[in-house]
């Protein structure tokens, strides 16, 4: 059965990548959480999507230019009608998620800045909580994941991609990764077949609409990463709980 993964927590209803959004993701009944990590100026692993704090907080500037103490003073629920939220550390997230049994898809955000030592810091924290078998590390940058594999060959890794590739399965497998994380619009039937033939997990992002969710449930991909977990769970129950309704010819829109 396809897993439903909450994109940045329950981000359609709560401030993304906050403890509140992660708590609500747990309560939603979803199978896991997707989150993003950066390093602070003083080397702490924090959970936030953008390289800059401007969009999601009341602060300005790059995450890497702030200490953890400085980031703690920002409101990560800026623009939301909720109580103020702090930017969480990865440790705080793992402490919350460890007792739940949920899986975690942790994206290493090395697109603009190649944070030295981040891979090791992240993996060490995962191991400290005993979550090695409930985590996958993802990145748009193969070199980041190759560094993960160099320090922990057993670490599950997923290559993120939003572009069209002729043979994404073969390319991902040749790199030694276990999963491919495509923009859902790239998952045409031929691509899905090739990825399945390569025995890779297909973890599609960011899948919100009824049509795309139905299409991917019909193809039984490994997981969908969504801002709307309750919608996805309802559709999964309808589609995968009733095999007669499955129709892989549904078109992604």
mmCIF file of C-alpha atoms in Angstrom:
data_model
loop_
_atom_site.group_PDB
_atom_site.id
_atom_site.type_symbol
_atom_site.label_atom_id
_atom_site.label_comp_id
_atom_site.label_asym_id
_atom_site.label_seq_id
_atom_site.Cartn_x
_atom_site.Cartn_y
_atom_site.Cartn_z
ATOM 1 C CA UNK A 1 0.000 0.000 0.000
ATOM 2 C CA UNK A 2 1.255 3.459 -0.899
ATOM 3 C CA UNK A 3 2.520 5.450 2.075
ATOM 4 C CA UNK A 4 1.197 8.950 2.734
ATOM 5 C CA UNK A 5 3.957 11.348 3.778
ATOM 6 C CA UNK A 6 3.196 14.817 5.168
ATOM 7 C CA UNK A 7 5.142 17.476 3.271
ATOM 8 C CA UNK A 8 6.917 19.701 5.823
ATOM 9 C CA UNK A 9 4.446 18.358 8.365
ATOM 10 C CA UNK A 10 0.728 19.072 7.966
ATOM 11 C CA UNK A 11 1.662 22.170 5.990
ATOM 12 C CA UNK A 12 -1.684 22.955 4.367
ATOM 13 C CA UNK A 13 -3.174 23.759 7.779
ATOM 14 C CA UNK A 14 -0.238 24.616 10.031
ATOM 15 C CA UNK A 15 3.065 26.514 9.705
ATOM 16 C CA UNK A 16 5.457 24.344 7.718
ATOM 17 C CA UNK A 17 8.399 22.597 9.378
ATOM 18 C CA UNK A 18 7.300 23.477 12.909
ATOM 19 C CA UNK A 19 6.701 21.186 15.853
ATOM 20 C CA UNK A 20 3.005 22.104 15.609
ATOM 21 C CA UNK A 21 2.865 20.935 11.982
ATOM 22 C CA UNK A 22 4.692 17.730 12.902
ATOM 23 C CA UNK A 23 2.372 17.032 15.840
ATOM 24 C CA UNK A 24 -0.653 17.490 13.579
ATOM 25 C CA UNK A 25 0.940 15.189 10.998
ATOM 26 C CA UNK A 26 1.174 12.495 13.662
ATOM 27 C CA UNK A 27 -2.481 13.038 14.580
ATOM 28 C CA UNK A 28 -3.561 12.851 10.924
ATOM 29 C CA UNK A 29 -2.837 9.131 10.717
ATOM 30 C CA UNK A 30 -0.296 9.528 7.919
ATOM 31 C CA UNK A 31 2.620 7.135 7.533
ATOM 32 C CA UNK A 32 5.431 9.640 7.736
ATOM 33 C CA UNK A 33 6.795 13.160 7.562
ATOM 34 C CA UNK A 34 9.013 14.961 5.063
ATOM 35 C CA UNK A 35 11.216 17.753 6.407
ATOM 36 C CA UNK A 36 14.197 19.880 5.393
ATOM 37 C CA UNK A 37 17.433 20.623 7.234
ATOM 38 C CA UNK A 38 20.162 23.277 7.170
ATOM 39 C CA UNK A 39 23.138 24.111 9.392
ATOM 40 C CA UNK A 40 23.341 27.215 11.565
ATOM 41 C CA UNK A 41 26.413 29.412 11.920
ATOM 42 C CA UNK A 42 27.369 27.440 15.040
ATOM 43 C CA UNK A 43 26.880 24.059 13.378
ATOM 44 C CA UNK A 44 23.441 23.050 14.671
ATOM 45 C CA UNK A 45 21.055 21.087 12.438
ATOM 46 C CA UNK A 46 17.765 22.987 12.151
ATOM 47 C CA UNK A 47 14.518 22.247 10.337
ATOM 48 C CA UNK A 48 13.560 24.857 7.747
ATOM 49 C CA UNK A 49 13.011 24.697 3.994
ATOM 50 C CA UNK A 50 14.551 27.845 2.526
ATOM 51 C CA UNK A 51 18.172 28.952 2.685
ATOM 52 C CA UNK A 52 16.821 32.271 3.979
ATOM 53 C CA UNK A 53 14.468 32.813 6.907
ATOM 54 C CA UNK A 54 12.548 35.650 5.215
ATOM 55 C CA UNK A 55 9.571 33.709 3.791
ATOM 56 C CA UNK A 56 8.576 31.667 6.828
ATOM 57 C CA UNK A 57 9.654 33.835 9.766
ATOM 58 C CA UNK A 58 9.727 37.454 10.886
ATOM 59 C CA UNK A 59 13.487 37.573 10.373
ATOM 60 C CA UNK A 60 15.809 38.190 7.431
ATOM 61 C CA UNK A 61 18.996 36.618 6.119
ATOM 62 C CA UNK A 62 20.494 33.212 5.516
ATOM 63 C CA UNK A 63 20.088 30.392 8.013
ATOM 64 C CA UNK A 64 23.849 29.795 7.878
ATOM 65 C CA UNK A 65 24.541 33.345 9.050
ATOM 66 C CA UNK A 66 22.492 32.971 12.250
ATOM 67 C CA UNK A 67 23.373 31.127 15.434
ATOM 68 C CA UNK A 68 20.821 28.748 16.889
ATOM 69 C CA UNK A 69 20.133 31.238 19.679
ATOM 70 C CA UNK A 70 19.383 33.944 17.126
ATOM 71 C CA UNK A 71 17.060 31.673 15.154
ATOM 72 C CA UNK A 72 15.231 30.791 18.366
ATOM 73 C CA UNK A 73 14.088 34.384 18.657
ATOM 74 C CA UNK A 74 12.260 34.256 15.313
ATOM 75 C CA UNK A 75 8.597 33.359 14.850
ATOM 76 C CA UNK A 76 8.327 30.421 12.438
ATOM 77 C CA UNK A 77 4.541 30.876 12.308
ATOM 78 C CA UNK A 78 4.863 34.332 10.775
ATOM 79 C CA UNK A 79 1.688 35.151 8.835
ATOM 80 C CA UNK A 80 -0.338 32.365 10.494
ATOM 81 C CA UNK A 81 -3.128 32.831 13.013
ATOM 82 C CA UNK A 82 -1.524 30.503 15.519
ATOM 83 C CA UNK A 83 0.624 30.907 18.576
ATOM 84 C CA UNK A 84 4.235 31.783 17.736
ATOM 85 C CA UNK A 85 6.409 28.812 16.780
ATOM 86 C CA UNK A 86 10.168 28.376 16.914
ATOM 87 C CA UNK A 87 12.411 26.952 14.223
ATOM 88 C CA UNK A 88 12.990 23.431 15.571
ATOM 89 C CA UNK A 89 16.238 21.531 15.688
ATOM 90 C CA UNK A 90 16.471 18.113 14.068
ATOM 91 C CA UNK A 91 16.957 16.693 17.551
ATOM 92 C CA UNK A 92 13.618 18.127 18.688
ATOM 93 C CA UNK A 93 11.890 16.664 15.648
ATOM 94 C CA UNK A 94 13.415 13.214 16.182
ATOM 95 C CA UNK A 95 12.465 13.287 19.863
ATOM 96 C CA UNK A 96 8.854 13.939 18.845
ATOM 97 C CA UNK A 97 8.688 11.343 16.088
ATOM 98 C CA UNK A 98 10.666 8.506 17.712
ATOM 99 C CA UNK A 99 7.805 7.080 19.840
ATOM 100 C CA UNK A 100 5.241 7.227 17.023
ATOM 101 C CA UNK A 101 6.452 4.566 14.599
ATOM 102 C CA UNK A 102 6.187 7.054 11.724
ATOM 103 C CA UNK A 103 8.804 7.283 8.995
ATOM 104 C CA UNK A 104 10.876 10.358 8.174
ATOM 105 C CA UNK A 105 12.063 11.656 4.818
ATOM 106 C CA UNK A 106 14.819 14.143 5.641
ATOM 107 C CA UNK A 107 15.921 16.372 2.779
ATOM 108 C CA UNK A 108 19.480 17.671 3.032
ATOM 109 C CA UNK A 109 19.319 21.212 1.644
ATOM 110 C CA UNK A 110 22.704 21.588 -0.024
ATOM 111 C CA UNK A 111 21.581 23.385 -3.175
ATOM 112 C CA UNK A 112 23.040 26.809 -2.467
ATOM 113 C CA UNK A 113 25.490 26.041 0.326
ATOM 114 C CA UNK A 114 27.448 22.824 0.669
ATOM 115 C CA UNK A 115 27.292 22.576 4.464
ATOM 116 C CA UNK A 116 30.481 20.860 5.584
ATOM 117 C CA UNK A 117 29.830 17.908 7.857
ATOM 118 C CA UNK A 118 26.038 18.093 7.700
ATOM 119 C CA UNK A 119 25.634 14.518 6.455
ATOM 120 C CA UNK A 120 27.513 13.111 9.432
ATOM 121 C CA UNK A 121 25.701 15.309 11.943
ATOM 122 C CA UNK A 122 22.303 14.252 10.589
ATOM 123 C CA UNK A 123 23.125 10.538 10.476
ATOM 124 C CA UNK A 124 24.620 10.565 13.973
ATOM 125 C CA UNK A 125 21.426 12.075 15.378
ATOM 126 C CA UNK A 126 19.302 9.515 13.551
ATOM 127 C CA UNK A 127 21.406 6.717 15.031
ATOM 128 C CA UNK A 128 21.253 8.205 18.521
ATOM 129 C CA UNK A 129 17.460 7.871 18.418
ATOM 130 C CA UNK A 130 17.651 4.386 16.868
ATOM 131 C CA UNK A 131 15.730 5.459 13.771
ATOM 132 C CA UNK A 132 18.026 4.067 11.074
ATOM 133 C CA UNK A 133 15.276 1.800 9.734
ATOM 134 C CA UNK A 134 12.591 4.492 9.716
ATOM 135 C CA UNK A 135 14.428 7.202 7.814
ATOM 136 C CA UNK A 136 15.364 7.988 4.233
ATOM 137 C CA UNK A 137 17.749 10.816 3.375
ATOM 138 C CA UNK A 138 17.012 12.742 0.193
ATOM 139 C CA UNK A 139 18.687 15.464 -1.836
ATOM 140 C CA UNK A 140 18.662 17.011 -5.293
ATOM 141 C CA UNK A 141 22.441 16.658 -5.258
ATOM 142 C CA UNK A 142 23.927 13.233 -5.858
ATOM 143 C CA UNK A 143 27.252 14.237 -4.285
ATOM 144 C CA UNK A 144 25.499 14.906 -0.986
ATOM 145 C CA UNK A 145 23.980 11.429 -0.973
ATOM 146 C CA UNK A 146 27.271 9.856 -2.051
ATOM 147 C CA UNK A 147 28.859 11.426 1.026
ATOM 148 C CA UNK A 148 26.095 9.868 3.124
ATOM 149 C CA UNK A 149 26.831 6.472 1.562
ATOM 150 C CA UNK A 150 30.562 6.901 2.198
ATOM 151 C CA UNK A 151 30.032 7.339 5.935
ATOM 152 C CA UNK A 152 27.020 5.009 6.283
ATOM 153 C CA UNK A 153 26.570 2.556 3.374
ATOM 154 C CA UNK A 154 23.431 1.219 5.029
ATOM 155 C CA UNK A 155 21.697 4.622 5.042
ATOM 156 C CA UNK A 156 18.674 4.629 2.679
ATOM 157 C CA UNK A 157 18.980 7.443 0.131
ATOM 158 C CA UNK A 158 16.563 8.953 -2.374
ATOM 159 C CA UNK A 159 17.549 11.140 -5.318
ATOM 160 C CA UNK A 160 15.247 14.123 -5.805
ATOM 161 C CA UNK A 161 14.624 15.355 -9.338
ATOM 162 C CA UNK A 162 12.190 17.725 -11.022
ATOM 163 C CA UNK A 163 13.487 17.345 -14.585
ATOM 164 C CA UNK A 164 12.814 14.805 -17.307
ATOM 165 C CA UNK A 165 15.329 11.954 -17.486
ATOM 166 C CA UNK A 166 15.362 9.232 -20.130
ATOM 167 C CA UNK A 167 16.213 6.436 -17.685
ATOM 168 C CA UNK A 168 15.948 7.752 -14.122
ATOM 169 C CA UNK A 169 15.810 4.255 -12.680
ATOM 170 C CA UNK A 170 19.056 3.125 -14.231
ATOM 171 C CA UNK A 171 20.808 6.379 -13.303
ATOM 172 C CA UNK A 172 19.617 6.206 -9.690
ATOM 173 C CA UNK A 173 20.525 2.541 -9.322
ATOM 174 C CA UNK A 174 23.977 3.094 -10.832
ATOM 175 C CA UNK A 175 24.636 5.706 -8.142
ATOM 176 C CA UNK A 176 23.785 3.142 -5.470
ATOM 177 C CA UNK A 177 20.640 4.795 -4.131
ATOM 178 C CA UNK A 178 17.485 2.991 -3.039
ATOM 179 C CA UNK A 179 14.825 5.472 -4.111
ATOM 180 C CA UNK A 180 13.875 8.069 -6.701
ATOM 181 C CA UNK A 181 11.933 11.157 -5.602
ATOM 182 C CA UNK A 182 10.471 12.841 -8.695
ATOM 183 C CA UNK A 183 8.154 15.753 -9.206
ATOM 184 C CA UNK A 184 4.885 13.871 -9.675
ATOM 185 C CA UNK A 185 4.308 15.390 -13.131
ATOM 186 C CA UNK A 186 7.293 13.385 -14.423
ATOM 187 C CA UNK A 187 5.729 10.052 -13.541
ATOM 188 C CA UNK A 188 4.317 8.934 -16.863
ATOM 189 C CA UNK A 189 3.558 5.210 -17.214
ATOM 190 C CA UNK A 190 6.820 4.403 -19.002
ATOM 191 C CA UNK A 191 8.875 6.096 -16.290
ATOM 192 C CA UNK A 192 7.001 4.272 -13.530
ATOM 193 C CA UNK A 193 7.570 0.933 -15.267
ATOM 194 C CA UNK A 194 11.292 1.616 -15.649
ATOM 195 C CA UNK A 195 11.659 2.615 -11.998
ATOM 196 C CA UNK A 196 9.770 -0.467 -10.837
ATOM 197 C CA UNK A 197 11.907 -2.670 -13.102
ATOM 198 C CA UNK A 198 14.971 -1.238 -11.342
ATOM 199 C CA UNK A 199 13.415 -2.170 -7.960
ATOM 200 C CA UNK A 200 13.507 1.396 -6.680
ATOM 201 C CA UNK A 201 11.150 3.090 -4.270
ATOM 202 C CA UNK A 202 9.106 5.764 -6.047
ATOM 203 C CA UNK A 203 8.441 8.632 -3.638
ATOM 204 C CA UNK A 204 6.588 11.366 -5.538
ATOM 205 C CA UNK A 205 6.275 15.025 -4.533
ATOM 206 C CA UNK A 206 4.225 17.255 -4.030
ATOM 207 C CA UNK A 207 0.951 15.449 -4.759
ATOM 208 C CA UNK A 208 -2.148 17.371 -3.669
ATOM 209 C CA UNK A 209 -4.925 17.090 -6.249
ATOM 210 C CA UNK A 210 -7.497 14.298 -6.462
ATOM 211 C CA UNK A 211 -6.443 13.342 -10.001
ATOM 212 C CA UNK A 212 -2.704 12.964 -9.366
ATOM 213 C CA UNK A 213 -3.288 11.187 -6.048
ATOM 214 C CA UNK A 214 -5.708 8.741 -7.660
ATOM 215 C CA UNK A 215 -3.287 8.110 -10.541
ATOM 216 C CA UNK A 216 -0.345 7.354 -8.245
ATOM 217 C CA UNK A 217 -2.396 5.186 -5.895
ATOM 218 C CA UNK A 218 -3.555 3.228 -8.937
ATOM 219 C CA UNK A 219 0.085 2.645 -9.878
ATOM 220 C CA UNK A 220 0.899 1.686 -6.281
ATOM 221 C CA UNK A 221 3.984 3.881 -5.988
ATOM 222 C CA UNK A 222 5.871 3.566 -2.722
ATOM 223 C CA UNK A 223 4.812 6.934 -1.295
ATOM 224 C CA UNK A 224 3.185 10.264 -2.070
ATOM 225 C CA UNK A 225 4.450 13.406 -0.363
ATOM 226 C CA UNK A 226 1.504 15.727 0.170
ATOM 227 C CA UNK A 227 0.328 18.878 1.922
ATOM 228 C CA UNK A 228 -3.114 17.272 2.363
ATOM 229 C CA UNK A 229 -2.699 13.992 4.269
ATOM 230 C CA UNK A 230 -6.361 13.482 5.172
ATOM 231 C CA UNK A 231 -7.412 13.864 1.533
ATOM 232 C CA UNK A 232 -4.688 11.439 0.489
ATOM 233 C CA UNK A 233 -5.642 8.901 3.151
ATOM 234 C CA UNK A 234 -9.294 9.009 2.082
ATOM 235 C CA UNK A 235 -8.414 8.482 -1.582
ATOM 236 C CA UNK A 236 -5.971 5.702 -0.736
ATOM 237 C CA UNK A 237 -8.680 3.892 1.158
ATOM 238 C CA UNK A 238 -11.043 4.236 -1.810
ATOM 239 C CA UNK A 239 -8.526 3.270 -4.497
ATOM 240 C CA UNK A 240 -6.272 0.703 -2.874
ATOM 241 C CA UNK A 241 -8.992 -0.676 -0.646
ATOM 242 C CA UNK A 242 -11.111 -1.397 -3.733
ATOM 243 C CA UNK A 243 -8.924 -2.983 -6.426
ATOM 244 C CA UNK A 244 -11.786 -2.905 -8.906
ATOM 245 C CA UNK A 245 -11.602 0.897 -8.934
ATOM 246 C CA UNK A 246 -7.924 0.950 -9.880
ATOM 247 C CA UNK A 247 -7.362 2.523 -13.295
ATOM 248 C CA UNK A 248 -3.728 3.321 -14.163
ATOM 249 C CA UNK A 249 -4.892 5.078 -17.343
ATOM 250 C CA UNK A 250 -6.016 8.100 -15.329
ATOM 251 C CA UNK A 251 -3.987 11.070 -16.560
ATOM 252 C CA UNK A 252 -1.890 13.293 -14.299
ATOM 253 C CA UNK A 253 -3.023 16.920 -14.486
#
